[in-house]
PDB file of C-alpha atoms and ligand atoms in Angstrom:
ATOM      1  CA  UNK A1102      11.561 -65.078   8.879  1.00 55.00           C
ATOM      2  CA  UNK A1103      10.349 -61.876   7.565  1.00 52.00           C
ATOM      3  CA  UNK A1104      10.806 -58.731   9.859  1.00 54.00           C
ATOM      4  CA  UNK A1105       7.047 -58.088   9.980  1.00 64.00           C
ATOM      5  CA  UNK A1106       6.564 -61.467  10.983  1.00 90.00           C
ATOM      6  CA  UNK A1107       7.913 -61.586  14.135  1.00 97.00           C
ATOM      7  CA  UNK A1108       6.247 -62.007  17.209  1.00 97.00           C
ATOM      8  CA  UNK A1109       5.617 -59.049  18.655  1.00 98.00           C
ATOM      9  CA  UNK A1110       6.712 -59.378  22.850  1.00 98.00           C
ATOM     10  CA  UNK A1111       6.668 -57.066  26.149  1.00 98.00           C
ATOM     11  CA  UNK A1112       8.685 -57.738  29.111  1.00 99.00           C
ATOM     12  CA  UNK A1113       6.968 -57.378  32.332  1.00 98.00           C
ATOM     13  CA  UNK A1114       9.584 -56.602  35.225  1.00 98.00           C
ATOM     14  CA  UNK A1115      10.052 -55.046  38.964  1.00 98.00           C
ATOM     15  CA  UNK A1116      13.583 -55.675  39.840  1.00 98.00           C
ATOM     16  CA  UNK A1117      16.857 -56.780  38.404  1.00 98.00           C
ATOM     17  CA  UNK A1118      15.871 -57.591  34.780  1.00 98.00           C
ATOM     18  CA  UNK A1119      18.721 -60.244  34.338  1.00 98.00           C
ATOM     19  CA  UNK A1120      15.902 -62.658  32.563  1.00 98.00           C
ATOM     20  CA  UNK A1121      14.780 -59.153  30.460  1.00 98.00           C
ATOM     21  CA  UNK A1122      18.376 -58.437  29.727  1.00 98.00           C
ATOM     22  CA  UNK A1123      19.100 -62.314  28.436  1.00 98.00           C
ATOM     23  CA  UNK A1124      16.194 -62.532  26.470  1.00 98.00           C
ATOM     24  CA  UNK A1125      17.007 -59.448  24.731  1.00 98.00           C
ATOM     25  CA  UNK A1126      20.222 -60.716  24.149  1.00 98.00           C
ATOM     26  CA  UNK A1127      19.127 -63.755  22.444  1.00 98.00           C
ATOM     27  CA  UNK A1128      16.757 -61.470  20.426  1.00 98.00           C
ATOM     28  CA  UNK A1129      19.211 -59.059  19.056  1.00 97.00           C
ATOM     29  CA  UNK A1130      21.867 -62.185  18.393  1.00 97.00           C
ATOM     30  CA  UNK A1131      20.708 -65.204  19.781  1.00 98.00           C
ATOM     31  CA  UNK A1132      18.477 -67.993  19.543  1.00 98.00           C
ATOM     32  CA  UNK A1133      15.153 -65.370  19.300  1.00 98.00           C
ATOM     33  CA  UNK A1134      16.490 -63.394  16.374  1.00 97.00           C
ATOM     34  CA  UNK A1135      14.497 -64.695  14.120  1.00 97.00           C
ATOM     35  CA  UNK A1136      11.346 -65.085  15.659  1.00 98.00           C
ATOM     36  CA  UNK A1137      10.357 -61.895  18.255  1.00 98.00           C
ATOM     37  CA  UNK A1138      10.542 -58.439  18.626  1.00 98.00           C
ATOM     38  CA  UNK A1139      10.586 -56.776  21.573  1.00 98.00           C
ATOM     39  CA  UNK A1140       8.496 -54.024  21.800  1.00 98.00           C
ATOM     40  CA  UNK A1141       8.325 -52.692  24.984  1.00 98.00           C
ATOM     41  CA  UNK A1142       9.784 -53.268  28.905  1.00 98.00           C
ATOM     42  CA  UNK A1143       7.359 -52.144  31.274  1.00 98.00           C
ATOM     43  CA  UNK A1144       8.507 -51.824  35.523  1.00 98.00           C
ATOM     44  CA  UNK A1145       6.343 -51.366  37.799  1.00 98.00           C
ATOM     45  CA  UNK A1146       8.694 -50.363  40.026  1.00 98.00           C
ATOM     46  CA  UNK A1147      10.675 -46.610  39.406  1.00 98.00           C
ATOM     47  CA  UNK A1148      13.580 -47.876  41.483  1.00 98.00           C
ATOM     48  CA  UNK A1149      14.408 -51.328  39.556  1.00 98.00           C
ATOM     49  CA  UNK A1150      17.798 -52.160  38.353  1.00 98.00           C
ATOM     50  CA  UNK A1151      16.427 -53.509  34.770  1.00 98.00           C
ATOM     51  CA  UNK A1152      14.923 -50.189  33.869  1.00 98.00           C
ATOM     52  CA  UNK A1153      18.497 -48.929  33.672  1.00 97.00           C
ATOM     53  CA  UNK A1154      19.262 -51.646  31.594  1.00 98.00           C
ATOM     54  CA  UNK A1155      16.777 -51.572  29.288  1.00 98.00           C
ATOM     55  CA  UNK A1156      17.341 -47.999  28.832  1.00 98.00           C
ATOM     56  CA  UNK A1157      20.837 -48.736  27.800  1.00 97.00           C
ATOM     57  CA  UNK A1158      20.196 -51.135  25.491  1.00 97.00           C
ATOM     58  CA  UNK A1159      17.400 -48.852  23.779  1.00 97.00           C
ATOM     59  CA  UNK A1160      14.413 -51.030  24.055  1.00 98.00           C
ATOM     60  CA  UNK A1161      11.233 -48.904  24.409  1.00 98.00           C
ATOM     61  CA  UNK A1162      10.980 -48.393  28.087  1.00 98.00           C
ATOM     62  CA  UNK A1163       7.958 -47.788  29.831  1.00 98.00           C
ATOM     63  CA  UNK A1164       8.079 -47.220  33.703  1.00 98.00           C
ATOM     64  CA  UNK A1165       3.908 -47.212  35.389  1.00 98.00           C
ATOM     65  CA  UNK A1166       4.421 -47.201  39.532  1.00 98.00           C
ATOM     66  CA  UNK A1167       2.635 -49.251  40.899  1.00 98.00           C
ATOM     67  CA  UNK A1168       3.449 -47.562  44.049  1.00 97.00           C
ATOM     68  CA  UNK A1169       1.739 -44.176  42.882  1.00 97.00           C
ATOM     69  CA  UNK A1170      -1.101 -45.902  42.061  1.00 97.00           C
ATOM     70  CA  UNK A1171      -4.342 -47.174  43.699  1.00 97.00           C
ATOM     71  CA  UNK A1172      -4.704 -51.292  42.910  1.00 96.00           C
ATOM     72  CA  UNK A1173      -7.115 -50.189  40.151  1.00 96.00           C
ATOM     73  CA  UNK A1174      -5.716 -47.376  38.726  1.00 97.00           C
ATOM     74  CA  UNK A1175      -2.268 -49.423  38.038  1.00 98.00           C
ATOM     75  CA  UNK A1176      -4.376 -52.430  36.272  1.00 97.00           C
ATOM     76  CA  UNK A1177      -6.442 -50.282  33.899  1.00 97.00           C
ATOM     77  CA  UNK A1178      -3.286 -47.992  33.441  1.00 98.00           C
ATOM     78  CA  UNK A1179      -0.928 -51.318  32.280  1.00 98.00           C
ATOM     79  CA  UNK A1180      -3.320 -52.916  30.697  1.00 98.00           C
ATOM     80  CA  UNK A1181      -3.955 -49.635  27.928  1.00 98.00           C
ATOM     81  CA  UNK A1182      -0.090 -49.673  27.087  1.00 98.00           C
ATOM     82  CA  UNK A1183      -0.707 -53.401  26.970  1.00 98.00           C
ATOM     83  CA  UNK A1184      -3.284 -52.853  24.287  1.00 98.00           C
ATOM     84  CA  UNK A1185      -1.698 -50.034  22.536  1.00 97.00           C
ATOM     85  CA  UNK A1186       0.661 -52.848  21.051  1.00 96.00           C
ATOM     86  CA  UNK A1187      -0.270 -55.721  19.053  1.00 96.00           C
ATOM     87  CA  UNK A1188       0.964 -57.682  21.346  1.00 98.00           C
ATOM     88  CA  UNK A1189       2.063 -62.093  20.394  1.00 97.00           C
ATOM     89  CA  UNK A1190       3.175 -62.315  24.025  1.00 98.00           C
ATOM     90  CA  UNK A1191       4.073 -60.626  27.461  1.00 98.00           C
ATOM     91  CA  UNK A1192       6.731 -62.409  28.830  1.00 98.00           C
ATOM     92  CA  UNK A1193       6.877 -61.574  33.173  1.00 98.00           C
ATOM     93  CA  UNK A1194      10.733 -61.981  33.760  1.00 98.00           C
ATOM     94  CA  UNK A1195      10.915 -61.298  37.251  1.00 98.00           C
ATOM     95  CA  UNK A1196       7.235 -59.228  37.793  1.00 98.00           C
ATOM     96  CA  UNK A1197       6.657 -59.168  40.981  1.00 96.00           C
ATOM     97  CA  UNK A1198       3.046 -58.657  40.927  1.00 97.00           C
ATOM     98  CA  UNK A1199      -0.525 -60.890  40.106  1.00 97.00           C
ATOM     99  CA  UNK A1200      -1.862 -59.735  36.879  1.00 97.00           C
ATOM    100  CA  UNK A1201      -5.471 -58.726  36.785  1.00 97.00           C
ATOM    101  CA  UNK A1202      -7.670 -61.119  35.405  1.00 97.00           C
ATOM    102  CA  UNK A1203      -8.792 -58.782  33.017  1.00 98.00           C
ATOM    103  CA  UNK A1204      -5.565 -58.427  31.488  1.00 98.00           C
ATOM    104  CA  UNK A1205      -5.099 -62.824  31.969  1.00 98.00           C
ATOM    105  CA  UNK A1206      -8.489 -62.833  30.227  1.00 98.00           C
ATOM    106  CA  UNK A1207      -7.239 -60.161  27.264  1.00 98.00           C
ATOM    107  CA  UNK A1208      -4.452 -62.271  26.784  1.00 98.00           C
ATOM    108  CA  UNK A1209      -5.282 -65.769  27.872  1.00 96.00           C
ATOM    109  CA  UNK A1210      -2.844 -68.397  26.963  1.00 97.00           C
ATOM    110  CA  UNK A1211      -0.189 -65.312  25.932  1.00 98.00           C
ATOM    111  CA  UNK A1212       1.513 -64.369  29.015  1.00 98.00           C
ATOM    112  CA  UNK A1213       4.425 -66.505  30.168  1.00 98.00           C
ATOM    113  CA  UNK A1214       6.660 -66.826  33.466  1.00 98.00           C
ATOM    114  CA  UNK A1215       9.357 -67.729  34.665  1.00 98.00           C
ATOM    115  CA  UNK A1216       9.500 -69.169  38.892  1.00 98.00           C
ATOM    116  CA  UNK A1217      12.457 -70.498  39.968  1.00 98.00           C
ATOM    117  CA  UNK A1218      11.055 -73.389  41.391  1.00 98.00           C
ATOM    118  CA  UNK A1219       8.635 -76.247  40.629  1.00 98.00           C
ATOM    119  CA  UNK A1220       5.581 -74.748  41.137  1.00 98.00           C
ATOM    120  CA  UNK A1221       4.216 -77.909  42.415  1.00 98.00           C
ATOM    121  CA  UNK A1222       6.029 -77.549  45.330  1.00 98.00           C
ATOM    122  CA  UNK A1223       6.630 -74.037  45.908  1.00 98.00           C
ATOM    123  CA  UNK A1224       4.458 -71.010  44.562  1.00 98.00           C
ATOM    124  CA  UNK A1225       5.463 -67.034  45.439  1.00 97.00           C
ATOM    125  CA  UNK A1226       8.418 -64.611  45.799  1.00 97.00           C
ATOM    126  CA  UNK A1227      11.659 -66.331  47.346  1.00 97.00           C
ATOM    127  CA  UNK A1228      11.835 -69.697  45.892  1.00 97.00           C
ATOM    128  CA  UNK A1229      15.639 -69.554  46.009  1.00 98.00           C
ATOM    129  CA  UNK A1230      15.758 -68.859  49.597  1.00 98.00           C
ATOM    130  CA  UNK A1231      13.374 -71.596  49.802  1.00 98.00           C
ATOM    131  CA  UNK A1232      15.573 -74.434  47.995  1.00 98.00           C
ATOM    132  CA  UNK A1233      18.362 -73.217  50.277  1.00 98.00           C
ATOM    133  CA  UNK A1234      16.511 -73.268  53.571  1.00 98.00           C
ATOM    134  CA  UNK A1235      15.119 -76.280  52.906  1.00 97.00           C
ATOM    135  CA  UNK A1236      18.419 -77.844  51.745  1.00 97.00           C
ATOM    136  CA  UNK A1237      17.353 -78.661  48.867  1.00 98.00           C
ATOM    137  CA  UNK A1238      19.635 -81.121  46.804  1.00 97.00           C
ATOM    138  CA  UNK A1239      17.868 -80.024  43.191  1.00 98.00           C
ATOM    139  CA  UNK A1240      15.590 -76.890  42.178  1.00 98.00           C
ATOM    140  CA  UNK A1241      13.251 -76.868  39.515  1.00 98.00           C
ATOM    141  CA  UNK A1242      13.015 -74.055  37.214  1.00 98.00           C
ATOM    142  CA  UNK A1243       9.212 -73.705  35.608  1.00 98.00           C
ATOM    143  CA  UNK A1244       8.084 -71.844  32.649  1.00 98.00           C
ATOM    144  CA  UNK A1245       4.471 -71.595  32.902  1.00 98.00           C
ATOM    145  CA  UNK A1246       1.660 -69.877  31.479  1.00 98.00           C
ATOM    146  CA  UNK A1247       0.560 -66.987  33.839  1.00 98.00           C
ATOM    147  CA  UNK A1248      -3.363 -67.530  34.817  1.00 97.00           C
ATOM    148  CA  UNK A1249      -5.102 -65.277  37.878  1.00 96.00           C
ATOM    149  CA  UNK A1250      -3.735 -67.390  40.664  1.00 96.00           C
ATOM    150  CA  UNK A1251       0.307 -66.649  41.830  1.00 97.00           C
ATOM    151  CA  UNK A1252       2.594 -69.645  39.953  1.00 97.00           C
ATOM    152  CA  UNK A1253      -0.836 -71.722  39.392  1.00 97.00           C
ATOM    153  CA  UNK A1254      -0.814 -71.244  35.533  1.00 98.00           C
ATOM    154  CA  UNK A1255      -0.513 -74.745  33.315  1.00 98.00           C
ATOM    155  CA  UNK A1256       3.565 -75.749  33.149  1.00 98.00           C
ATOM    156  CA  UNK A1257       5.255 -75.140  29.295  1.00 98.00           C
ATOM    157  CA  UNK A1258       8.546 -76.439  30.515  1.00 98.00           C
ATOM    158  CA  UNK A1259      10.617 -77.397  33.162  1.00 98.00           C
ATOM    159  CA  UNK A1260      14.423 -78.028  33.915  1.00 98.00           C
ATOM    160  CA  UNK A1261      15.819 -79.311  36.834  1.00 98.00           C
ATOM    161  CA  UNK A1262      19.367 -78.404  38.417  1.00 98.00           C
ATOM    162  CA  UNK A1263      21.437 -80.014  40.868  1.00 98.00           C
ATOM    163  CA  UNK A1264      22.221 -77.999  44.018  1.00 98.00           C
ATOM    164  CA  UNK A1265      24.786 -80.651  45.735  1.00 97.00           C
ATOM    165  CA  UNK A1266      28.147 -78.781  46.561  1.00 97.00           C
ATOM    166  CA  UNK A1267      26.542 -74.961  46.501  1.00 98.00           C
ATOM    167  CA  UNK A1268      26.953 -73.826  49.535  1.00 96.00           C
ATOM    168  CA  UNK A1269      25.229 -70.379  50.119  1.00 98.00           C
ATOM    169  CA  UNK A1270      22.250 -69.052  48.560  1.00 98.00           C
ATOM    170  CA  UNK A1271      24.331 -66.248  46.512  1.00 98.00           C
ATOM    171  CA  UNK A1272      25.948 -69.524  44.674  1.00 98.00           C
ATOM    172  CA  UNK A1273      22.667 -71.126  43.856  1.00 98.00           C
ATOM    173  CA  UNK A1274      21.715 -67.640  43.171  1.00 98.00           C
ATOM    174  CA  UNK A1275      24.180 -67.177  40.307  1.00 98.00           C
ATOM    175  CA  UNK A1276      23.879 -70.976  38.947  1.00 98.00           C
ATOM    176  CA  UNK A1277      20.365 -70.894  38.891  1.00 98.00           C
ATOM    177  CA  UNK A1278      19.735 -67.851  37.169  1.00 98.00           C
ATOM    178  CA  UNK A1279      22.341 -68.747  34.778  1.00 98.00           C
ATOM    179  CA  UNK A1280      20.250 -71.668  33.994  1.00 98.00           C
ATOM    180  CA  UNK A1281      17.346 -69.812  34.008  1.00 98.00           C
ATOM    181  CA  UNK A1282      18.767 -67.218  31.368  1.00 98.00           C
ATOM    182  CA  UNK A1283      19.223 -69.638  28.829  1.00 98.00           C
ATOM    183  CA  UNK A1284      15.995 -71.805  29.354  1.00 98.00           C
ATOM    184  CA  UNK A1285      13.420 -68.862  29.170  1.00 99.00           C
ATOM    185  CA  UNK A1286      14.897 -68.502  25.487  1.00 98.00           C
ATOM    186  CA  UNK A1287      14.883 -72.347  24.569  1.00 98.00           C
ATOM    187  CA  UNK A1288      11.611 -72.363  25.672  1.00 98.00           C
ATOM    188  CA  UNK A1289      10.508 -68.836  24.064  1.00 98.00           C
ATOM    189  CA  UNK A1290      12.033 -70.390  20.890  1.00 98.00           C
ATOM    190  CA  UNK A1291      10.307 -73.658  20.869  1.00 98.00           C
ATOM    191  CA  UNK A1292       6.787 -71.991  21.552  1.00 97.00           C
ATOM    192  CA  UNK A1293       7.733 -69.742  17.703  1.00 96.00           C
ATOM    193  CA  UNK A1294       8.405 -72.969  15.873  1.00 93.00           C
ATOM    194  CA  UNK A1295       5.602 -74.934  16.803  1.00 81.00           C
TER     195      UNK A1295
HETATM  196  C1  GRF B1010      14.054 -64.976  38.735  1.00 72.12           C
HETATM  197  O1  GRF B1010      14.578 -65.903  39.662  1.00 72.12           O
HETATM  198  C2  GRF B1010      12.722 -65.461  38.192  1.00 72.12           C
HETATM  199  O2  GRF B1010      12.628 -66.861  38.107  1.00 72.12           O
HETATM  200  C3  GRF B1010      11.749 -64.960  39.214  1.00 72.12           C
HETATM  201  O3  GRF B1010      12.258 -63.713  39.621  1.00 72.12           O
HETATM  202  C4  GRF B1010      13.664 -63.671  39.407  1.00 72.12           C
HETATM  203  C5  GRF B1010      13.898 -62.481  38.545  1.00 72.12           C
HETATM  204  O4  GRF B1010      15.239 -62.173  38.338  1.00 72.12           O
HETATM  205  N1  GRF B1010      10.416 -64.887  38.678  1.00 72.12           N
HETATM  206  P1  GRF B1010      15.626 -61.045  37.288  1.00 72.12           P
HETATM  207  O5  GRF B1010      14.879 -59.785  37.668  1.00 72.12           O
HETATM  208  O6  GRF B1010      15.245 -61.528  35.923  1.00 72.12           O
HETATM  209  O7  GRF B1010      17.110 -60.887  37.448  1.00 72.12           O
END
């Protein structure tokens, strides 16, 4: 596919960025390569771990705190460097907050998330620590389009993982997310070919 044609992405995050840093992985020499561009990773949080990350890898890097912010302010503020892009998708990888429904309406059907849990079953922050308290013997990870509700958007994909034999929730922590790194970009790739 031709440079220009790529589909032009942002990447929504708040705290570690592991989902940010493995989809940028797969789009400098992955699965995405051919198909996305990303053009900007926006935090809304001064203090997360991805920022750094992002940094390093020299992706544009945009930083708007929602702490410094009044609700308002932040919403109209994100959703301008939203629109200063020409924006395919905005991918949330671990955004920890509900997006405005005038940026859902802007971009209906074009923002995607990731929950670490069916959303059937369990909606909001925490679903690991959910699947573990609950003792859980499989978790579901969803990829789902993002509507104006938290985790209520129509399911893209899902993938299911066995949890028999992990013990504490740092293991299903690290096997989950592991998971969850490589599905966002199966999924992110099937949605460019169809
Ligand atoms: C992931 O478990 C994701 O499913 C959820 O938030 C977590 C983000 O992790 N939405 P990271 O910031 O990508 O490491």
């Amino acid at each position: 596919m031709l440079k220009d044609k790529k589909k032009k992405i942002a990447i929504l995050i708040s705290g570690n960025g592991s989902n940010m840093a493995a989809i940028a992985d797969s789009v400098e020499f992955g699965i995405l390569r051919d198909y996305y561009k990303i053009v900007l990773v926006i935090s809304n949080n001064s203090d997360a771990p991805g920022l750094e990350i992002a940094k390093l890898r020299k992706l544009p890097v945009l930083c708007i705190d929602s702490k410094q912010y009044a609700k308002s302010d932040f919403e109209n503020a994100l959703l301008r460097s939203l629109e200063s892009y020409d924006l395919n998708y905005i991918i949330l990888a671990g955004y920890n907050r509900i997006l405005s429904s005038a940026i859902v309406s802007r971009y209906e059907k074009r923002i995607i998330n990731i929950h670490p849990a069916d959303t059937k079953l369990y909606k909001g922050l925490h679903g690991y620590e959910w699947a573990f308290k609950e003792k859980r013997d499989e978790t579901t990870i969803t990829v789902h389009w993002v509507d104006e509700g938290c985790d209520t958007g129509e399911i893209i994909a899902q993938k299911n993982i066995s949890l028999k034999g992990l013990k504490t929730l740092e293991e299903i922590k690290k096997v989950c997310l592991a998971v969850e790194h490589e599905f966002y970009s199966q999924v992110l790739r099937d949605l460019a070919i169809i």
